[in-house]
């Protein structure tokens, strides 16, 4: 069975582009554009999610709030957080929530695809104190 990736981002073009690129690499993709919709998707089909790719700032909340809820519910898999806003508080929360990589928008599609492939193979990257990913 293919690895399942959950993507939460409110930018339609980015969500569609990333979802299609991951499907082209044989990943199963679940997605949502709002935190409330993401909670519903994960409640119905989240047990198979192996990796989450989450935006920080969304119209109805934060992807970090969704991640915090999922961590409390037992999700221990890898997470990539993406944001267009540099924010030390978000980076601190990412470290607290064991985020594997914090990536700033705009990003190279190949870079995030490489991270997804690496993290789903178990070659984890953990967010360092400086906010960058490291092995």
mmCIF file with all atom_site columns, N, CA and C in Angstrom, residues 2-67:
data_model
loop_
_atom_site.group_PDB
_atom_site.id
_atom_site.type_symbol
_atom_site.label_atom_id
_atom_site.label_alt_id
_atom_site.label_comp_id
_atom_site.label_asym_id
_atom_site.label_entity_id
_atom_site.label_seq_id
_atom_site.pdbx_PDB_ins_code
_atom_site.Cartn_x
_atom_site.Cartn_y
_atom_site.Cartn_z
_atom_site.occupancy
_atom_site.B_iso_or_equiv
_atom_site.pdbx_formal_charge
_atom_site.auth_seq_id
_atom_site.auth_comp_id
_atom_site.auth_asym_id
_atom_site.auth_atom_id
_atom_site.pdbx_PDB_model_num
ATOM 1   N N  . UNK A 1 2  ? 0.498   2.253  -0.763 1.00 0.00 ? 2  UNK A N  1
ATOM 2   C CA . UNK A 1 2  ? 1.250   3.492  -0.864 1.00 0.00 ? 2  UNK A CA 1
ATOM 3   C C  . UNK A 1 2  ? 1.135   4.304  0.413  1.00 0.00 ? 2  UNK A C  1
ATOM 4   N N  . UNK A 1 3  ? 2.172   5.083  0.702  1.00 0.00 ? 3  UNK A N  1
ATOM 5   C CA . UNK A 1 3  ? 2.152   5.971  1.859  1.00 0.00 ? 3  UNK A CA 1
ATOM 6   C C  . UNK A 1 3  ? 1.079   7.033  1.676  1.00 0.00 ? 3  UNK A C  1
ATOM 7   N N  . UNK A 1 4  ? 0.406   7.369  2.772  1.00 0.00 ? 4  UNK A N  1
ATOM 8   C CA . UNK A 1 4  ? -0.631  8.391  2.754  1.00 0.00 ? 4  UNK A CA 1
ATOM 9   C C  . UNK A 1 4  ? -0.088  9.674  3.361  1.00 0.00 ? 4  UNK A C  1
ATOM 10  N N  . UNK A 1 5  ? -0.266  10.775 2.630  1.00 0.00 ? 5  UNK A N  1
ATOM 11  C CA . UNK A 1 5  ? 0.176   12.093 3.064  1.00 0.00 ? 5  UNK A CA 1
ATOM 12  C C  . UNK A 1 5  ? -1.053  12.979 3.214  1.00 0.00 ? 5  UNK A C  1
ATOM 13  N N  . UNK A 1 6  ? -1.135  13.694 4.337  1.00 0.00 ? 6  UNK A N  1
ATOM 14  C CA . UNK A 1 6  ? -2.200  14.670 4.559  1.00 0.00 ? 6  UNK A CA 1
ATOM 15  C C  . UNK A 1 6  ? -1.617  16.065 4.376  1.00 0.00 ? 6  UNK A C  1
ATOM 16  N N  . UNK A 1 7  ? -2.272  16.880 3.534  1.00 0.00 ? 7  UNK A N  1
ATOM 17  C CA . UNK A 1 7  ? -1.833  18.253 3.281  1.00 0.00 ? 7  UNK A CA 1
ATOM 18  C C  . UNK A 1 7  ? -2.926  19.214 3.727  1.00 0.00 ? 7  UNK A C  1
ATOM 19  N N  . UNK A 1 8  ? -2.534  20.223 4.501  1.00 0.00 ? 8  UNK A N  1
ATOM 20  C CA . UNK A 1 8  ? -3.450  21.278 4.936  1.00 0.00 ? 8  UNK A CA 1
ATOM 21  C C  . UNK A 1 8  ? -2.880  22.614 4.481  1.00 0.00 ? 8  UNK A C  1
ATOM 22  N N  . UNK A 1 9  ? -3.542  23.239 3.507  1.00 0.00 ? 9  UNK A N  1
ATOM 23  C CA . UNK A 1 9  ? -3.108  24.548 3.020  1.00 0.00 ? 9  UNK A CA 1
ATOM 24  C C  . UNK A 1 9  ? -4.294  25.250 2.372  1.00 0.00 ? 9  UNK A C  1
ATOM 25  N N  . UNK A 1 10 ? -4.430  26.543 2.611  1.00 0.00 ? 10 UNK A N  1
ATOM 26  C CA . UNK A 1 10 ? -5.563  27.285 2.068  1.00 0.00 ? 10 UNK A CA 1
ATOM 27  C C  . UNK A 1 10 ? -5.312  27.848 0.672  1.00 0.00 ? 10 UNK A C  1
ATOM 28  N N  . UNK A 1 11 ? -4.103  27.747 0.169  1.00 0.00 ? 11 UNK A N  1
ATOM 29  C CA . UNK A 1 11 ? -3.795  28.226 -1.177 1.00 0.00 ? 11 UNK A CA 1
ATOM 30  C C  . UNK A 1 11 ? -4.140  27.128 -2.184 1.00 0.00 ? 11 UNK A C  1
ATOM 31  N N  . UNK A 1 12 ? -5.206  27.341 -2.936 1.00 0.00 ? 12 UNK A N  1
ATOM 32  C CA . UNK A 1 12 ? -5.724  26.319 -3.844 1.00 0.00 ? 12 UNK A CA 1
ATOM 33  C C  . UNK A 1 12 ? -4.678  25.834 -4.842 1.00 0.00 ? 12 UNK A C  1
ATOM 34  N N  . UNK A 1 13 ? -3.964  26.751 -5.473 1.00 0.00 ? 13 UNK A N  1
ATOM 35  C CA . UNK A 1 13 ? -2.986  26.353 -6.481 1.00 0.00 ? 13 UNK A CA 1
ATOM 36  C C  . UNK A 1 13 ? -1.866  25.525 -5.869 1.00 0.00 ? 13 UNK A C  1
ATOM 37  N N  . UNK A 1 14 ? -1.353  25.951 -4.725 1.00 0.00 ? 14 UNK A N  1
ATOM 38  C CA . UNK A 1 14 ? -0.279  25.203 -4.069 1.00 0.00 ? 14 UNK A CA 1
ATOM 39  C C  . UNK A 1 14 ? -0.772  23.824 -3.644 1.00 0.00 ? 14 UNK A C  1
ATOM 40  N N  . UNK A 1 15 ? -1.958  23.770 -3.076 1.00 0.00 ? 15 UNK A N  1
ATOM 41  C CA . UNK A 1 15 ? -2.524  22.495 -2.628 1.00 0.00 ? 15 UNK A CA 1
ATOM 42  C C  . UNK A 1 15 ? -2.692  21.539 -3.808 1.00 0.00 ? 15 UNK A C  1
ATOM 43  N N  . UNK A 1 16 ? -3.230  22.034 -4.896 1.00 0.00 ? 16 UNK A N  1
ATOM 44  C CA . UNK A 1 16 ? -3.442  21.200 -6.086 1.00 0.00 ? 16 UNK A CA 1
ATOM 45  C C  . UNK A 1 16 ? -2.105  20.747 -6.681 1.00 0.00 ? 16 UNK A C  1
ATOM 46  N N  . UNK A 1 17 ? -1.155  21.668 -6.793 1.00 0.00 ? 17 UNK A N  1
ATOM 47  C CA . UNK A 1 17 ? 0.152   21.339 -7.373 1.00 0.00 ? 17 UNK A CA 1
ATOM 48  C C  . UNK A 1 17 ? 0.879   20.293 -6.545 1.00 0.00 ? 17 UNK A C  1
ATOM 49  N N  . UNK A 1 18 ? 0.931   20.503 -5.233 1.00 0.00 ? 18 UNK A N  1
ATOM 50  C CA . UNK A 1 18 ? 1.617   19.558 -4.355 1.00 0.00 ? 18 UNK A CA 1
ATOM 51  C C  . UNK A 1 18 ? 0.903   18.209 -4.336 1.00 0.00 ? 18 UNK A C  1
ATOM 52  N N  . UNK A 1 19 ? -0.416  18.225 -4.268 1.00 0.00 ? 19 UNK A N  1
ATOM 53  C CA . UNK A 1 19 ? -1.184  16.975 -4.273 1.00 0.00 ? 19 UNK A CA 1
ATOM 54  C C  . UNK A 1 19 ? -0.931  16.179 -5.545 1.00 0.00 ? 19 UNK A C  1
ATOM 55  N N  . UNK A 1 20 ? -0.988  16.848 -6.688 1.00 0.00 ? 20 UNK A N  1
ATOM 56  C CA . UNK A 1 20 ? -0.760  16.158 -7.965 1.00 0.00 ? 20 UNK A CA 1
ATOM 57  C C  . UNK A 1 20 ? 0.659   15.615 -8.069 1.00 0.00 ? 20 UNK A C  1
ATOM 58  N N  . UNK A 1 21 ? 1.636   16.403 -7.620 1.00 0.00 ? 21 UNK A N  1
ATOM 59  C CA . UNK A 1 21 ? 3.030   15.944 -7.670 1.00 0.00 ? 21 UNK A CA 1
ATOM 60  C C  . UNK A 1 21 ? 3.228   14.713 -6.794 1.00 0.00 ? 21 UNK A C  1
ATOM 61  N N  . UNK A 1 22 ? 2.614   14.692 -5.624 1.00 0.00 ? 22 UNK A N  1
ATOM 62  C CA . UNK A 1 22 ? 2.733   13.527 -4.739 1.00 0.00 ? 22 UNK A CA 1
ATOM 63  C C  . UNK A 1 22 ? 2.021   12.313 -5.326 1.00 0.00 ? 22 UNK A C  1
ATOM 64  N N  . UNK A 1 23 ? 0.862   12.526 -5.932 1.00 0.00 ? 23 UNK A N  1
ATOM 65  C CA . UNK A 1 23 ? 0.161   11.410 -6.581 1.00 0.00 ? 23 UNK A CA 1
ATOM 66  C C  . UNK A 1 23 ? 0.996   10.847 -7.729 1.00 0.00 ? 23 UNK A C  1
ATOM 67  N N  . UNK A 1 24 ? 1.673   11.731 -8.463 1.00 0.00 ? 24 UNK A N  1
ATOM 68  C CA . UNK A 1 24 ? 2.553   11.277 -9.544 1.00 0.00 ? 24 UNK A CA 1
ATOM 69  C C  . UNK A 1 24 ? 3.692   10.410 -9.015 1.00 0.00 ? 24 UNK A C  1
ATOM 70  N N  . UNK A 1 25 ? 4.051   10.593 -7.751 1.00 0.00 ? 25 UNK A N  1
ATOM 71  C CA . UNK A 1 25 ? 5.094   9.790  -7.100 1.00 0.00 ? 25 UNK A CA 1
ATOM 72  C C  . UNK A 1 25 ? 4.494   8.595  -6.351 1.00 0.00 ? 25 UNK A C  1
ATOM 73  N N  . UNK A 1 26 ? 3.229   8.283  -6.625 1.00 0.00 ? 26 UNK A N  1
ATOM 74  C CA . UNK A 1 26 ? 2.506   7.137  -6.062 1.00 0.00 ? 26 UNK A CA 1
ATOM 75  C C  . UNK A 1 26 ? 2.153   7.268  -4.583 1.00 0.00 ? 26 UNK A C  1
ATOM 76  N N  . UNK A 1 27 ? 2.028   8.500  -4.095 1.00 0.00 ? 27 UNK A N  1
ATOM 77  C CA . UNK A 1 27 ? 1.516   8.699  -2.745 1.00 0.00 ? 27 UNK A CA 1
ATOM 78  C C  . UNK A 1 27 ? 0.002   8.812  -2.804 1.00 0.00 ? 27 UNK A C  1
ATOM 79  N N  . UNK A 1 28 ? -0.640  8.368  -1.755 1.00 0.00 ? 28 UNK A N  1
ATOM 80  C CA . UNK A 1 28 ? -2.069  8.611  -1.569 1.00 0.00 ? 28 UNK A CA 1
ATOM 81  C C  . UNK A 1 28 ? -2.165  9.939  -0.832 1.00 0.00 ? 28 UNK A C  1
ATOM 82  N N  . UNK A 1 29 ? -3.009  10.859 -1.303 1.00 0.00 ? 29 UNK A N  1
ATOM 83  C CA . UNK A 1 29 ? -3.072  12.201 -0.727 1.00 0.00 ? 29 UNK A CA 1
ATOM 84  C C  . UNK A 1 29 ? -4.465  12.485 -0.182 1.00 0.00 ? 29 UNK A C  1
ATOM 85  N N  . UNK A 1 30 ? -4.498  12.944 1.066  1.00 0.00 ? 30 UNK A N  1
ATOM 86  C CA . UNK A 1 30 ? -5.696  13.504 1.682  1.00 0.00 ? 30 UNK A CA 1
ATOM 87  C C  . UNK A 1 30 ? -5.414  14.986 1.861  1.00 0.00 ? 30 UNK A C  1
ATOM 88  N N  . UNK A 1 31 ? -6.418  15.838 1.676  1.00 0.00 ? 31 UNK A N  1
ATOM 89  C CA . UNK A 1 31 ? -6.136  17.264 1.792  1.00 0.00 ? 31 UNK A CA 1
ATOM 90  C C  . UNK A 1 31 ? -7.339  18.034 2.305  1.00 0.00 ? 31 UNK A C  1
ATOM 91  N N  . UNK A 1 32 ? -7.034  19.234 2.796  1.00 0.00 ? 32 UNK A N  1
ATOM 92  C CA . UNK A 1 32 ? -8.063  20.163 3.257  1.00 0.00 ? 32 UNK A CA 1
ATOM 93  C C  . UNK A 1 32 ? -7.499  21.568 3.170  1.00 0.00 ? 32 UNK A C  1
ATOM 94  N N  . UNK A 1 33 ? -8.418  22.545 3.080  1.00 0.00 ? 33 UNK A N  1
ATOM 95  C CA . UNK A 1 33 ? -8.003  23.943 3.003  1.00 0.00 ? 33 UNK A CA 1
ATOM 96  C C  . UNK A 1 33 ? -8.311  24.715 4.278  1.00 0.00 ? 33 UNK A C  1
ATOM 97  N N  . UNK A 1 34 ? -9.010  24.095 5.198  1.00 0.00 ? 34 UNK A N  1
ATOM 98  C CA . UNK A 1 34 ? -9.360  24.744 6.465  1.00 0.00 ? 34 UNK A CA 1
ATOM 99  C C  . UNK A 1 34 ? -9.095  23.765 7.602  1.00 0.00 ? 34 UNK A C  1
ATOM 100 N N  . UNK A 1 35 ? -8.800  24.299 8.769  1.00 0.00 ? 35 UNK A N  1
ATOM 101 C CA . UNK A 1 35 ? -8.541  23.460 9.938  1.00 0.00 ? 35 UNK A CA 1
ATOM 102 C C  . UNK A 1 35 ? -9.753  22.583 10.245 1.00 0.00 ? 35 UNK A C  1
ATOM 103 N N  . UNK A 1 36 ? -10.954 23.166 10.197 1.00 0.00 ? 36 UNK A N  1
ATOM 104 C CA . UNK A 1 36 ? -12.156 22.381 10.510 1.00 0.00 ? 36 UNK A CA 1
ATOM 105 C C  . UNK A 1 36 ? -12.332 21.224 9.529  1.00 0.00 ? 36 UNK A C  1
ATOM 106 N N  . UNK A 1 37 ? -12.087 21.473 8.252  1.00 0.00 ? 37 UNK A N  1
ATOM 107 C CA . UNK A 1 37 ? -12.186 20.399 7.258  1.00 0.00 ? 37 UNK A CA 1
ATOM 108 C C  . UNK A 1 37 ? -11.087 19.360 7.473  1.00 0.00 ? 37 UNK A C  1
ATOM 109 N N  . UNK A 1 38 ? -9.905  19.820 7.845  1.00 0.00 ? 38 UNK A N  1
ATOM 110 C CA . UNK A 1 38 ? -8.803  18.902 8.129  1.00 0.00 ? 38 UNK A CA 1
ATOM 111 C C  . UNK A 1 38 ? -9.127  17.963 9.275  1.00 0.00 ? 38 UNK A C  1
ATOM 112 N N  . UNK A 1 39 ? -9.742  18.497 10.320 1.00 0.00 ? 39 UNK A N  1
ATOM 113 C CA . UNK A 1 39 ? -10.149 17.645 11.446 1.00 0.00 ? 39 UNK A CA 1
ATOM 114 C C  . UNK A 1 39 ? -11.120 16.559 10.982 1.00 0.00 ? 39 UNK A C  1
ATOM 115 N N  . UNK A 1 40 ? -12.056 16.937 10.118 1.00 0.00 ? 40 UNK A N  1
ATOM 116 C CA . UNK A 1 40 ? -13.031 15.963 9.607  1.00 0.00 ? 40 UNK A CA 1
ATOM 117 C C  . UNK A 1 40 ? -12.347 14.891 8.759  1.00 0.00 ? 40 UNK A C  1
ATOM 118 N N  . UNK A 1 41 ? -11.464 15.307 7.873  1.00 0.00 ? 41 UNK A N  1
ATOM 119 C CA . UNK A 1 41 ? -10.745 14.356 7.014  1.00 0.00 ? 41 UNK A CA 1
ATOM 120 C C  . UNK A 1 41 ? -9.957  13.378 7.873  1.00 0.00 ? 41 UNK A C  1
ATOM 121 N N  . UNK A 1 42 ? -9.239  13.894 8.865  1.00 0.00 ? 42 UNK A N  1
ATOM 122 C CA . UNK A 1 42 ? -8.417  13.031 9.716  1.00 0.00 ? 42 UNK A CA 1
ATOM 123 C C  . UNK A 1 42 ? -9.271  12.136 10.605 1.00 0.00 ? 42 UNK A C  1
ATOM 124 N N  . UNK A 1 43 ? -10.422 12.615 11.028 1.00 0.00 ? 43 UNK A N  1
ATOM 125 C CA . UNK A 1 43 ? -11.311 11.787 11.848 1.00 0.00 ? 43 UNK A CA 1
ATOM 126 C C  . UNK A 1 43 ? -11.854 10.613 11.038 1.00 0.00 ? 43 UNK A C  1
ATOM 127 N N  . UNK A 1 44 ? -12.120 10.833 9.754  1.00 0.00 ? 44 UNK A N  1
ATOM 128 C CA . UNK A 1 44 ? -12.688 9.782  8.914  1.00 0.00 ? 44 UNK A CA 1
ATOM 129 C C  . UNK A 1 44 ? -11.632 8.842  8.342  1.00 0.00 ? 44 UNK A C  1
ATOM 130 N N  . UNK A 1 45 ? -10.448 9.374  8.015  1.00 0.00 ? 45 UNK A N  1
ATOM 131 C CA . UNK A 1 45 ? -9.482  8.587  7.244  1.00 0.00 ? 45 UNK A CA 1
ATOM 132 C C  . UNK A 1 45 ? -8.048  8.767  7.729  1.00 0.00 ? 45 UNK A C  1
ATOM 133 N N  . UNK A 1 46 ? -7.870  9.313  8.917  1.00 0.00 ? 46 UNK A N  1
ATOM 134 C CA . UNK A 1 46 ? -6.548  9.685  9.382  1.00 0.00 ? 46 UNK A CA 1
ATOM 135 C C  . UNK A 1 46 ? -5.679  8.573  9.911  1.00 0.00 ? 46 UNK A C  1
ATOM 136 N N  . UNK A 1 47 ? -6.249  7.397  10.163 1.00 0.00 ? 47 UNK A N  1
ATOM 137 C CA . UNK A 1 47 ? -5.441  6.316  10.745 1.00 0.00 ? 47 UNK A CA 1
ATOM 138 C C  . UNK A 1 47 ? -4.340  5.836  9.807  1.00 0.00 ? 47 UNK A C  1
ATOM 139 N N  . UNK A 1 48 ? -4.479  6.090  8.508  1.00 0.00 ? 48 UNK A N  1
ATOM 140 C CA . UNK A 1 48 ? -3.473  5.656  7.540  1.00 0.00 ? 48 UNK A CA 1
ATOM 141 C C  . UNK A 1 48 ? -2.429  6.727  7.222  1.00 0.00 ? 48 UNK A C  1
ATOM 142 N N  . UNK A 1 49 ? -2.576  7.919  7.783  1.00 0.00 ? 49 UNK A N  1
ATOM 143 C CA . UNK A 1 49 ? -1.664  9.016  7.456  1.00 0.00 ? 49 UNK A CA 1
ATOM 144 C C  . UNK A 1 49 ? -0.275  8.726  8.012  1.00 0.00 ? 49 UNK A C  1
ATOM 145 N N  . UNK A 1 50 ? 0.714   8.765  7.123  1.00 0.00 ? 50 UNK A N  1
ATOM 146 C CA . UNK A 1 50 ? 2.105   8.533  7.518  1.00 0.00 ? 50 UNK A CA 1
ATOM 147 C C  . UNK A 1 50 ? 2.897   9.821  7.626  1.00 0.00 ? 50 UNK A C  1
ATOM 148 N N  . UNK A 1 51 ? 2.407   10.892 7.000  1.00 0.00 ? 51 UNK A N  1
ATOM 149 C CA . UNK A 1 51 ? 3.111   12.174 7.010  1.00 0.00 ? 51 UNK A CA 1
ATOM 150 C C  . UNK A 1 51 ? 2.098   13.292 6.859  1.00 0.00 ? 51 UNK A C  1
ATOM 151 N N  . UNK A 1 52 ? 2.317   14.384 7.595  1.00 0.00 ? 52 UNK A N  1
ATOM 152 C CA . UNK A 1 52 ? 1.475   15.572 7.467  1.00 0.00 ? 52 UNK A CA 1
ATOM 153 C C  . UNK A 1 52 ? 2.308   16.730 6.939  1.00 0.00 ? 52 UNK A C  1
ATOM 154 N N  . UNK A 1 53 ? 1.708   17.490 6.020  1.00 0.00 ? 53 UNK A N  1
ATOM 155 C CA . UNK A 1 53 ? 2.297   18.726 5.508  1.00 0.00 ? 53 UNK A CA 1
ATOM 156 C C  . UNK A 1 53 ? 1.290   19.821 5.833  1.00 0.00 ? 53 UNK A C  1
ATOM 157 N N  . UNK A 1 54 ? 1.665   20.725 6.743  1.00 0.00 ? 54 UNK A N  1
ATOM 158 C CA . UNK A 1 54 ? 0.709   21.679 7.296  1.00 0.00 ? 54 UNK A CA 1
ATOM 159 C C  . UNK A 1 54 ? 1.151   23.119 7.111  1.00 0.00 ? 54 UNK A C  1
ATOM 160 N N  . UNK A 1 55 ? 0.207   23.967 6.719  1.00 0.00 ? 55 UNK A N  1
ATOM 161 C CA . UNK A 1 55 ? 0.430   25.406 6.689  1.00 0.00 ? 55 UNK A CA 1
ATOM 162 C C  . UNK A 1 55 ? 0.165   25.946 8.094  1.00 0.00 ? 55 UNK A C  1
ATOM 163 N N  . UNK A 1 56 ? 0.881   26.994 8.469  1.00 0.00 ? 56 UNK A N  1
ATOM 164 C CA . UNK A 1 56 ? 0.688   27.569 9.800  1.00 0.00 ? 56 UNK A CA 1
ATOM 165 C C  . UNK A 1 56 ? -0.564  28.431 9.841  1.00 0.00 ? 56 UNK A C  1
ATOM 166 N N  . UNK A 1 57 ? -0.657  29.390 8.936  1.00 0.00 ? 57 UNK A N  1
ATOM 167 C CA . UNK A 1 57 ? -1.718  30.393 9.006  1.00 0.00 ? 57 UNK A CA 1
ATOM 168 C C  . UNK A 1 57 ? -2.830  30.062 8.018  1.00 0.00 ? 57 UNK A C  1
ATOM 169 N N  . UNK A 1 58 ? -4.008  29.800 8.567  1.00 0.00 ? 58 UNK A N  1
ATOM 170 C CA . UNK A 1 58 ? -5.180  29.469 7.766  1.00 0.00 ? 58 UNK A CA 1
ATOM 171 C C  . UNK A 1 58 ? -6.334  30.375 8.183  1.00 0.00 ? 58 UNK A C  1
ATOM 172 N N  . UNK A 1 59 ? -7.357  30.519 7.346  1.00 0.00 ? 59 UNK A N  1
ATOM 173 C CA . UNK A 1 59 ? -8.456  31.431 7.672  1.00 0.00 ? 59 UNK A CA 1
ATOM 174 C C  . UNK A 1 59 ? -9.171  31.107 8.989  1.00 0.00 ? 59 UNK A C  1
ATOM 175 N N  . UNK A 1 60 ? -9.220  29.839 9.350  1.00 0.00 ? 60 UNK A N  1
ATOM 176 C CA . UNK A 1 60 ? -9.971  29.461 10.555 1.00 0.00 ? 60 UNK A CA 1
ATOM 177 C C  . UNK A 1 60 ? -9.077  28.936 11.674 1.00 0.00 ? 60 UNK A C  1
ATOM 178 N N  . UNK A 1 61 ? -7.782  29.235 11.620 1.00 0.00 ? 61 UNK A N  1
ATOM 179 C CA . UNK A 1 61 ? -6.907  28.778 12.698 1.00 0.00 ? 61 UNK A CA 1
ATOM 180 C C  . UNK A 1 61 ? -5.507  28.499 12.197 1.00 0.00 ? 61 UNK A C  1
ATOM 181 N N  . UNK A 1 62 ? -4.836  27.608 12.897 1.00 0.00 ? 62 UNK A N  1
ATOM 182 C CA . UNK A 1 62 ? -3.449  27.284 12.587 1.00 0.00 ? 62 UNK A CA 1
ATOM 183 C C  . UNK A 1 62 ? -3.282  25.786 12.400 1.00 0.00 ? 62 UNK A C  1
ATOM 184 N N  . UNK A 1 63 ? -2.461  25.429 11.435 1.00 0.00 ? 63 UNK A N  1
ATOM 185 C CA . UNK A 1 63 ? -2.119  24.025 11.268 1.00 0.00 ? 63 UNK A CA 1
ATOM 186 C C  . UNK A 1 63 ? -1.427  23.465 12.499 1.00 0.00 ? 63 UNK A C  1
ATOM 187 N N  . UNK A 1 64 ? -0.769  24.335 13.271 1.00 0.00 ? 64 UNK A N  1
ATOM 188 C CA . UNK A 1 64 ? -0.107  23.883 14.499 1.00 0.00 ? 64 UNK A CA 1
ATOM 189 C C  . UNK A 1 64 ? -1.121  23.475 15.562 1.00 0.00 ? 64 UNK A C  1
ATOM 190 N N  . UNK A 1 65 ? -2.273  24.138 15.581 1.00 0.00 ? 65 UNK A N  1
ATOM 191 C CA . UNK A 1 65 ? -3.336  23.728 16.510 1.00 0.00 ? 65 UNK A CA 1
ATOM 192 C C  . UNK A 1 65 ? -3.864  22.344 16.134 1.00 0.00 ? 65 UNK A C  1
ATOM 193 N N  . UNK A 1 66 ? -4.032  22.122 14.837 1.00 0.00 ? 66 UNK A N  1
ATOM 194 C CA . UNK A 1 66 ? -4.457  20.801 14.369 1.00 0.00 ? 66 UNK A CA 1
ATOM 195 C C  . UNK A 1 66 ? -3.415  19.750 14.729 1.00 0.00 ? 66 UNK A C  1
ATOM 196 N N  . UNK A 1 67 ? -2.148  20.073 14.531 1.00 0.00 ? 67 UNK A N  1
ATOM 197 C CA . UNK A 1 67 ? -1.081  19.136 14.874 1.00 0.00 ? 67 UNK A CA 1
ATOM 198 C C  . UNK A 1 67 ? -1.074  18.833 16.368 1.00 0.00 ? 67 UNK A C  1
#
